[in-house]
């Protein structure tokens, strides 16, 4: 039975209240209300109204609004109250099953590596090692441990294979495969948007609306758009309004305002308790050595150390990711993610629930490559470790986790792949057909871009303009649109290639691309 | 023979592919030094010979070389400092507002070289300065060497005893320029990114000193130290921490051959704008342009402005944590060796754009030309300062006249004319 809107609203309100109750914001509001009792403008006769007014003028109401807005952004709308929790994680049974098998496979791989190398999943560090690590906390990049025996837990192409094999057992496609059917790699019937719907959804990217990334180039006088846009941005920051900020960044963030705007949208304020929490995570890292630490280490060395932009921040990446893997607050997001954190048992206590722990503590067991590439661009914006950490964590539990798990969510990787293939097949059918014929299914090339949110492929300033829009629209769909737009841009060259390798070569270097013009042309200036 | 007559004949004594490829792509013809040549890309030894009293010879009108005869007025550490000091004093004497000093006696606009002394000549002056700040660190650099050779740091007077003129034990260091050193206050609060120290390498092309006409290459880069920076005294001997010369960094354990520890200047700008704000970033870049122009103005009066010459300098600049840029040194022969593939492309393009400006249309040059190339050939260079245009605009006397404004480039966005566009050059 469909949930009626009234019911849905009260459920949502109840959930938000429940989540905010007992939070530090809640206690701060209480404290503020108490403090206000001393103020002359608070009168006993109109206590409730006066306190409410005080909270409004002192900016606390705005903070509460931002927190509510944040909750609404992150958590999905409630479904029927009788629906079991798995449905909130993922409504489709076959998707849940596929995610479960995938997780088992990863865990097997990790366990066998453990056994082979005879390394425990976790162990306490000896005193002297702890001291040593603390001393070189800021320069872990200079270490050269022997990591040759560690293999990545899985490669992106393994994940793509799994997605390609997804099938909905309830769906019978009786038709003969023909040119009109879906010819791509993804064979599940999820609903994805078409270009008219995308145009509506991304209306702020339209041709007659100013954009950073287009209308701020050197040839355009700043009076036309840039100056005013900056002025509005400063105003949004002064008001400290999350919702306004989210709307604003759809047209791009001025570089000087971006760090603060993203923090506002993600509702990160770097309070003392947040800094303390980070320090606690840091001390966890010092005290205990986890197997996944070596995997992180290896992946950072392979990825960031060799990147033209990110190599400078190598040390920050270790710090953030080592802490992240121990952050149990991340477990919360599993309530709306199709993934489930793997459980491990204390040695000798297999199956006994009271001796079960999540491993690693944050429940993540993925190829860290993608994590690394989602932290690195943030180093351009935040140089304070605890703030950098919180921004990354929030970006991860809001957006990027969807790129690594199998779900039916519109921002999930499955939907993005399907959206990409559909856009290409519908609007560049000749190109799509040609590439398919020569054994170069487009998704094989674009998958790695999307699964990494284009990090490591675009120039940093372009990547940040793209991520502005991810935050602005609270969706990852723009990644699929950009991927299609890139193919459209290089279509002429791609039509001439005759092999997958040649197609890869044409699309190997995206570092000179300007993302906003590409997106704008693809969505708004191409004849459908 | 007829067909060849119109082609530029080139010689070089620097065997670098980025040079030779550029000559060949223009269809120029390689000849030997003793033949008739039009273009000679020479090492600094050769320019010394060409203009020396004993071995020198007159260049003809259709011959161009890539160095000014006495470039060392700018490119030798001790002479650069000497010229800048002289320039400042002259401005002070004529009451120029540029020479204004603050309440501590420091030049407001012209304090861009760290305090420097010549050794052994200024030893006593140095000691006086040292004693004012006994915990300071100083950097000793041999005047005539490059690539970081012979450089060391000191924080105790005893470490440089042998440069003391009074020292009984000193095998008195001869006055020959090879053994002279400069000692400069070490910038121990450099701006760090990711905890790492870096310096800026910027390329500046000078086509004439009087009137001064110079161009800045938009695609400069930052060179990072591979090891985390620490001002601790125990690390003073670890050259990998302190020196950013690629030649030294290449031998550190951490040196990475794929990226070579470099960032583009536009990356730097993006980082600074994002973390520090736009105004201070613009101010920093304006100041960098300013100090380059001032350094050129300082040596202009003593430069032999031979019309056969142009020069492409490598400027090394360090930014401190207050976002103040410091001029460390100027190189007459910036390295044309490439440490990475991207580096090779950069240097190839640098030479290409340089040749387009210095040898108009790639044709046999006439050194009497007015050295005013059209805007279209600048490539990745942009006009940094054009004295002729500045004078005709009447902005010459403006004390803080921004270098870019006098050229009228980009009209109302003159403030941005020195600003590299955010996008990558890759």
mmCIF file of C-alpha atoms in Angstrom, chain A residues 90-336:
data_model
loop_
_atom_site.group_PDB
_atom_site.id
_atom_site.type_symbol
_atom_site.label_atom_id
_atom_site.label_comp_id
_atom_site.label_asym_id
_atom_site.label_seq_id
_atom_site.Cartn_x
_atom_site.Cartn_y
_atom_site.Cartn_z
ATOM 1 C CA UNK A 90 17.689 -1.672 -0.602
ATOM 2 C CA UNK A 91 14.116 -2.360 -1.729
ATOM 3 C CA UNK A 92 14.895 -4.916 -4.409
ATOM 4 C CA UNK A 93 15.583 -8.413 -3.186
ATOM 5 C CA UNK A 94 17.796 -9.465 -6.057
ATOM 6 C CA UNK A 95 20.021 -6.440 -5.531
ATOM 7 C CA UNK A 96 20.385 -7.267 -1.861
ATOM 8 C CA UNK A 97 21.318 -10.795 -2.751
ATOM 9 C CA UNK A 98 23.906 -9.673 -5.287
ATOM 10 C CA UNK A 99 25.464 -7.246 -2.816
ATOM 11 C CA UNK A 100 25.587 -10.020 -0.222
ATOM 12 C CA UNK A 101 27.444 -12.388 -2.574
ATOM 13 C CA UNK A 102 29.833 -9.670 -3.587
ATOM 14 C CA UNK A 103 30.625 -8.942 0.040
ATOM 15 C CA UNK A 104 31.227 -12.604 0.756
ATOM 16 C CA UNK A 105 33.619 -12.767 -2.146
ATOM 17 C CA UNK A 106 35.606 -9.770 -0.914
ATOM 18 C CA UNK A 107 35.777 -11.194 2.563
ATOM 19 C CA UNK A 108 37.020 -14.539 1.261
ATOM 20 C CA UNK A 109 39.738 -12.738 -0.651
ATOM 21 C CA UNK A 110 40.763 -10.778 2.407
ATOM 22 C CA UNK A 111 40.733 -13.839 4.665
ATOM 23 C CA UNK A 112 42.811 -15.876 2.300
ATOM 24 C CA UNK A 113 45.362 -13.094 2.045
ATOM 25 C CA UNK A 114 45.484 -13.062 5.819
ATOM 26 C CA UNK A 115 46.041 -16.780 6.058
ATOM 27 C CA UNK A 116 48.595 -16.818 3.257
ATOM 28 C CA UNK A 117 50.640 -14.035 4.782
ATOM 29 C CA UNK A 118 49.989 -15.266 8.288
ATOM 30 C CA UNK A 119 49.036 -11.789 9.405
ATOM 31 C CA UNK A 120 46.255 -11.201 11.896
ATOM 32 C CA UNK A 121 43.426 -8.901 10.926
ATOM 33 C CA UNK A 122 44.233 -6.725 13.908
ATOM 34 C CA UNK A 123 46.813 -6.607 16.602
ATOM 35 C CA UNK A 124 47.959 -4.247 19.291
ATOM 36 C CA UNK A 125 51.156 -2.391 18.470
ATOM 37 C CA UNK A 126 54.141 -2.822 20.764
ATOM 38 C CA UNK A 127 55.091 0.314 22.770
ATOM 39 C CA UNK A 128 58.136 1.266 20.756
ATOM 40 C CA UNK A 129 56.249 0.932 17.490
ATOM 41 C CA UNK A 130 53.518 3.150 18.861
ATOM 42 C CA UNK A 131 56.020 5.829 19.774
ATOM 43 C CA UNK A 132 57.663 5.611 16.392
ATOM 44 C CA UNK A 133 54.384 5.980 14.549
ATOM 45 C CA UNK A 134 53.394 8.953 16.653
ATOM 46 C CA UNK A 135 56.675 10.634 15.776
ATOM 47 C CA UNK A 136 56.273 10.212 12.112
ATOM 48 C CA UNK A 137 52.534 10.787 11.988
ATOM 49 C CA UNK A 138 53.054 13.713 9.643
ATOM 50 C CA UNK A 139 55.361 11.983 7.246
ATOM 51 C CA UNK A 140 54.194 8.421 6.831
ATOM 52 C CA UNK A 141 54.924 8.858 3.157
ATOM 53 C CA UNK A 142 58.618 8.380 3.782
ATOM 54 C CA UNK A 143 58.162 4.811 4.961
ATOM 55 C CA UNK A 144 59.028 2.022 2.597
ATOM 56 C CA UNK A 145 57.596 -1.138 4.118
ATOM 57 C CA UNK A 146 57.577 -4.284 2.051
ATOM 58 C CA UNK A 147 54.139 -4.392 0.547
ATOM 59 C CA UNK A 148 54.877 -6.591 -2.417
ATOM 60 C CA UNK A 149 52.893 -9.493 -0.984
ATOM 61 C CA UNK A 150 49.748 -7.494 -0.482
ATOM 62 C CA UNK A 151 47.341 -7.541 -3.334
ATOM 63 C CA UNK A 152 44.396 -5.232 -3.770
ATOM 64 C CA UNK A 153 41.248 -6.917 -2.526
ATOM 65 C CA UNK A 154 39.605 -6.409 -5.900
ATOM 66 C CA UNK A 155 39.998 -4.393 -9.080
ATOM 67 C CA UNK A 156 37.333 -2.128 -10.592
ATOM 68 C CA UNK A 157 36.972 -4.499 -13.491
ATOM 69 C CA UNK A 158 35.974 -7.328 -11.127
ATOM 70 C CA UNK A 159 33.235 -5.122 -9.789
ATOM 71 C CA UNK A 160 32.076 -4.272 -13.290
ATOM 72 C CA UNK A 161 31.851 -7.990 -14.116
ATOM 73 C CA UNK A 162 29.552 -8.488 -11.142
ATOM 74 C CA UNK A 163 27.334 -5.592 -12.252
ATOM 75 C CA UNK A 164 27.202 -6.959 -15.765
ATOM 76 C CA UNK A 165 25.891 -10.250 -14.445
ATOM 77 C CA UNK A 166 23.054 -8.733 -12.458
ATOM 78 C CA UNK A 167 19.669 -10.031 -13.498
ATOM 79 C CA UNK A 168 16.225 -9.428 -12.187
ATOM 80 C CA UNK A 169 14.679 -12.874 -11.874
ATOM 81 C CA UNK A 170 11.186 -11.405 -12.193
ATOM 82 C CA UNK A 171 11.850 -9.746 -15.481
ATOM 83 C CA UNK A 172 11.249 -11.660 -18.651
ATOM 84 C CA UNK A 173 12.517 -9.963 -21.714
ATOM 85 C CA UNK A 174 10.706 -12.007 -24.295
ATOM 86 C CA UNK A 175 11.754 -9.935 -27.237
ATOM 87 C CA UNK A 176 14.527 -11.041 -29.493
ATOM 88 C CA UNK A 177 17.636 -8.979 -28.948
ATOM 89 C CA UNK A 178 17.465 -6.240 -31.540
ATOM 90 C CA UNK A 179 18.862 -2.854 -32.229
ATOM 91 C CA UNK A 180 16.108 -1.331 -30.181
ATOM 92 C CA UNK A 181 16.854 -3.296 -27.058
ATOM 93 C CA UNK A 182 19.415 -2.328 -24.603
ATOM 94 C CA UNK A 183 22.761 -3.271 -26.065
ATOM 95 C CA UNK A 184 24.926 -2.254 -23.225
ATOM 96 C CA UNK A 185 26.585 -4.223 -20.461
ATOM 97 C CA UNK A 186 24.001 -3.546 -17.773
ATOM 98 C CA UNK A 187 20.975 -5.756 -18.132
ATOM 99 C CA UNK A 188 18.684 -4.771 -15.312
ATOM 100 C CA UNK A 189 15.560 -2.723 -15.873
ATOM 101 C CA UNK A 190 16.109 0.199 -13.517
ATOM 102 C CA UNK A 191 14.413 3.462 -14.239
ATOM 103 C CA UNK A 192 16.834 6.152 -15.347
ATOM 104 C CA UNK A 193 16.164 9.691 -16.485
ATOM 105 C CA UNK A 194 16.088 10.693 -20.119
ATOM 106 C CA UNK A 195 17.401 13.977 -21.477
ATOM 107 C CA UNK A 196 14.200 15.982 -21.041
ATOM 108 C CA UNK A 197 14.073 14.874 -17.397
ATOM 109 C CA UNK A 198 17.742 15.629 -16.940
ATOM 110 C CA UNK A 199 17.289 19.072 -18.456
ATOM 111 C CA UNK A 200 14.587 19.745 -15.927
ATOM 112 C CA UNK A 201 16.576 18.328 -13.054
ATOM 113 C CA UNK A 202 19.695 20.231 -14.002
ATOM 114 C CA UNK A 203 17.929 23.364 -15.140
ATOM 115 C CA UNK A 204 20.492 25.651 -13.508
ATOM 116 C CA UNK A 205 23.060 24.398 -15.999
ATOM 117 C CA UNK A 206 21.056 25.854 -18.862
ATOM 118 C CA UNK A 207 22.504 27.984 -21.617
ATOM 119 C CA UNK A 208 21.205 31.307 -20.422
ATOM 120 C CA UNK A 209 22.248 30.887 -16.802
ATOM 121 C CA UNK A 210 25.667 32.015 -15.626
ATOM 122 C CA UNK A 211 28.093 29.265 -14.628
ATOM 123 C CA UNK A 212 31.458 29.151 -13.031
ATOM 124 C CA UNK A 213 33.551 27.049 -15.317
ATOM 125 C CA UNK A 214 32.188 28.920 -18.344
ATOM 126 C CA UNK A 215 31.286 32.498 -17.596
ATOM 127 C CA UNK A 216 34.339 33.272 -15.517
ATOM 128 C CA UNK A 217 36.920 32.609 -18.198
ATOM 129 C CA UNK A 218 39.530 35.247 -18.966
ATOM 130 C CA UNK A 219 37.691 36.505 -22.030
ATOM 131 C CA UNK A 220 34.510 37.331 -20.149
ATOM 132 C CA UNK A 221 34.453 40.604 -18.223
ATOM 133 C CA UNK A 222 33.764 39.786 -14.583
ATOM 134 C CA UNK A 223 30.964 42.345 -14.391
ATOM 135 C CA UNK A 224 28.763 40.097 -16.505
ATOM 136 C CA UNK A 225 28.404 37.323 -13.970
ATOM 137 C CA UNK A 226 31.395 36.516 -11.808
ATOM 138 C CA UNK A 227 31.395 39.547 -9.520
ATOM 139 C CA UNK A 228 27.710 39.282 -8.721
ATOM 140 C CA UNK A 229 27.942 35.548 -8.165
ATOM 141 C CA UNK A 230 30.779 36.046 -5.700
ATOM 142 C CA UNK A 231 28.778 38.679 -3.890
ATOM 143 C CA UNK A 232 25.802 36.343 -3.573
ATOM 144 C CA UNK A 233 28.090 33.579 -2.341
ATOM 145 C CA UNK A 234 29.456 35.793 0.401
ATOM 146 C CA UNK A 235 25.934 36.635 1.430
ATOM 147 C CA UNK A 236 24.953 32.946 1.571
ATOM 148 C CA UNK A 237 27.939 32.274 3.814
ATOM 149 C CA UNK A 238 27.072 35.188 6.048
ATOM 150 C CA UNK A 239 23.550 33.823 6.463
ATOM 151 C CA UNK A 240 24.930 30.352 7.195
ATOM 152 C CA UNK A 241 22.023 28.755 5.376
ATOM 153 C CA UNK A 242 22.655 25.180 4.147
ATOM 154 C CA UNK A 243 19.693 25.052 1.818
ATOM 155 C CA UNK A 244 20.596 28.342 0.169
ATOM 156 C CA UNK A 245 24.178 27.195 -0.184
ATOM 157 C CA UNK A 246 23.107 24.000 -1.872
ATOM 158 C CA UNK A 247 21.061 25.959 -4.367
ATOM 159 C CA UNK A 248 23.873 28.433 -4.918
ATOM 160 C CA UNK A 249 26.617 25.928 -5.722
ATOM 161 C CA UNK A 250 24.649 24.594 -8.669
ATOM 162 C CA UNK A 251 26.197 27.463 -10.578
ATOM 163 C CA UNK A 252 29.621 26.671 -9.208
ATOM 164 C CA UNK A 253 31.661 27.912 -6.229
ATOM 165 C CA UNK A 254 34.157 30.758 -6.418
ATOM 166 C CA UNK A 255 37.470 29.163 -5.413
ATOM 167 C CA UNK A 256 37.897 31.347 -2.360
ATOM 168 C CA UNK A 257 34.444 30.431 -1.026
ATOM 169 C CA UNK A 258 34.297 26.778 -1.913
ATOM 170 C CA UNK A 259 35.753 25.317 1.293
ATOM 171 C CA UNK A 260 33.239 27.169 3.462
ATOM 172 C CA UNK A 261 30.307 26.509 1.154
ATOM 173 C CA UNK A 262 30.904 22.773 1.060
ATOM 174 C CA UNK A 263 31.280 22.701 4.837
ATOM 175 C CA UNK A 264 27.991 24.564 5.145
ATOM 176 C CA UNK A 265 26.159 22.192 2.829
ATOM 177 C CA UNK A 266 27.598 19.136 4.584
ATOM 178 C CA UNK A 267 26.829 20.763 7.909
ATOM 179 C CA UNK A 268 30.395 20.442 9.189
ATOM 180 C CA UNK A 269 31.357 23.034 11.754
ATOM 181 C CA UNK A 270 34.497 21.503 13.295
ATOM 182 C CA UNK A 271 33.447 21.857 16.895
ATOM 183 C CA UNK A 272 35.860 21.003 19.725
ATOM 184 C CA UNK A 273 34.158 17.643 20.171
ATOM 185 C CA UNK A 274 34.764 16.880 16.490
ATOM 186 C CA UNK A 275 38.440 17.652 16.883
ATOM 187 C CA UNK A 276 38.527 15.469 19.966
ATOM 188 C CA UNK A 277 36.878 12.626 18.094
ATOM 189 C CA UNK A 278 39.495 12.866 15.383
ATOM 190 C CA UNK A 279 42.291 12.825 17.951
ATOM 191 C CA UNK A 280 40.739 9.734 19.457
ATOM 192 C CA UNK A 281 40.729 8.010 16.083
ATOM 193 C CA UNK A 282 44.338 9.006 15.670
ATOM 194 C CA UNK A 283 45.259 7.386 18.960
ATOM 195 C CA UNK A 284 43.410 4.231 17.865
ATOM 196 C CA UNK A 285 45.662 4.146 14.836
ATOM 197 C CA UNK A 286 48.749 4.515 16.972
ATOM 198 C CA UNK A 287 47.726 1.757 19.340
ATOM 199 C CA UNK A 288 46.450 -0.877 16.967
ATOM 200 C CA UNK A 289 47.698 -2.151 13.679
ATOM 201 C CA UNK A 290 45.112 -3.411 11.226
ATOM 202 C CA UNK A 291 45.746 -5.550 8.181
ATOM 203 C CA UNK A 292 43.805 -3.099 6.074
ATOM 204 C CA UNK A 293 46.362 -0.450 7.010
ATOM 205 C CA UNK A 294 48.840 -2.175 4.730
ATOM 206 C CA UNK A 295 46.297 -2.235 1.949
ATOM 207 C CA UNK A 296 45.687 1.469 2.432
ATOM 208 C CA UNK A 297 49.385 2.128 2.482
ATOM 209 C CA UNK A 298 49.954 0.195 -0.694
ATOM 210 C CA UNK A 299 47.106 1.860 -2.510
ATOM 211 C CA UNK A 300 48.202 5.360 -1.542
ATOM 212 C CA UNK A 301 51.678 4.598 -2.805
ATOM 213 C CA UNK A 302 50.310 3.308 -6.078
ATOM 214 C CA UNK A 303 47.748 6.011 -6.631
ATOM 215 C CA UNK A 304 48.433 9.354 -5.084
ATOM 216 C CA UNK A 305 52.210 9.303 -4.940
ATOM 217 C CA UNK A 306 52.340 9.226 -8.693
ATOM 218 C CA UNK A 307 49.659 11.728 -9.393
ATOM 219 C CA UNK A 308 50.740 15.119 -10.719
ATOM 220 C CA UNK A 309 48.415 16.989 -8.419
ATOM 221 C CA UNK A 310 47.947 14.795 -5.386
ATOM 222 C CA UNK A 311 51.472 13.634 -4.583
ATOM 223 C CA UNK A 312 51.964 16.653 -2.344
ATOM 224 C CA UNK A 313 49.246 15.439 0.012
ATOM 225 C CA UNK A 314 50.396 11.862 0.366
ATOM 226 C CA UNK A 315 50.857 12.182 4.100
ATOM 227 C CA UNK A 316 47.383 13.628 4.658
ATOM 228 C CA UNK A 317 45.904 10.693 2.789
ATOM 229 C CA UNK A 318 47.419 8.174 5.186
ATOM 230 C CA UNK A 319 46.209 10.133 8.155
ATOM 231 C CA UNK A 320 42.656 10.453 6.903
ATOM 232 C CA UNK A 321 42.268 6.882 5.668
ATOM 233 C CA UNK A 322 43.863 5.175 8.642
ATOM 234 C CA UNK A 323 41.523 7.085 10.919
ATOM 235 C CA UNK A 324 38.565 6.441 8.661
ATOM 236 C CA UNK A 325 39.003 2.694 8.808
ATOM 237 C CA UNK A 326 38.638 2.851 12.589
ATOM 238 C CA UNK A 327 35.670 5.191 12.686
ATOM 239 C CA UNK A 328 32.679 3.272 13.969
ATOM 240 C CA UNK A 329 30.338 6.242 13.441
ATOM 241 C CA UNK A 330 30.552 5.334 9.766
ATOM 242 C CA UNK A 331 28.579 2.183 10.619
ATOM 243 C CA UNK A 332 25.481 4.389 10.814
ATOM 244 C CA UNK A 333 25.284 4.788 7.076
ATOM 245 C CA UNK A 334 24.773 1.085 6.632
ATOM 246 C CA UNK A 335 21.142 1.628 7.593
ATOM 247 C CA UNK A 336 20.550 3.263 4.219
#
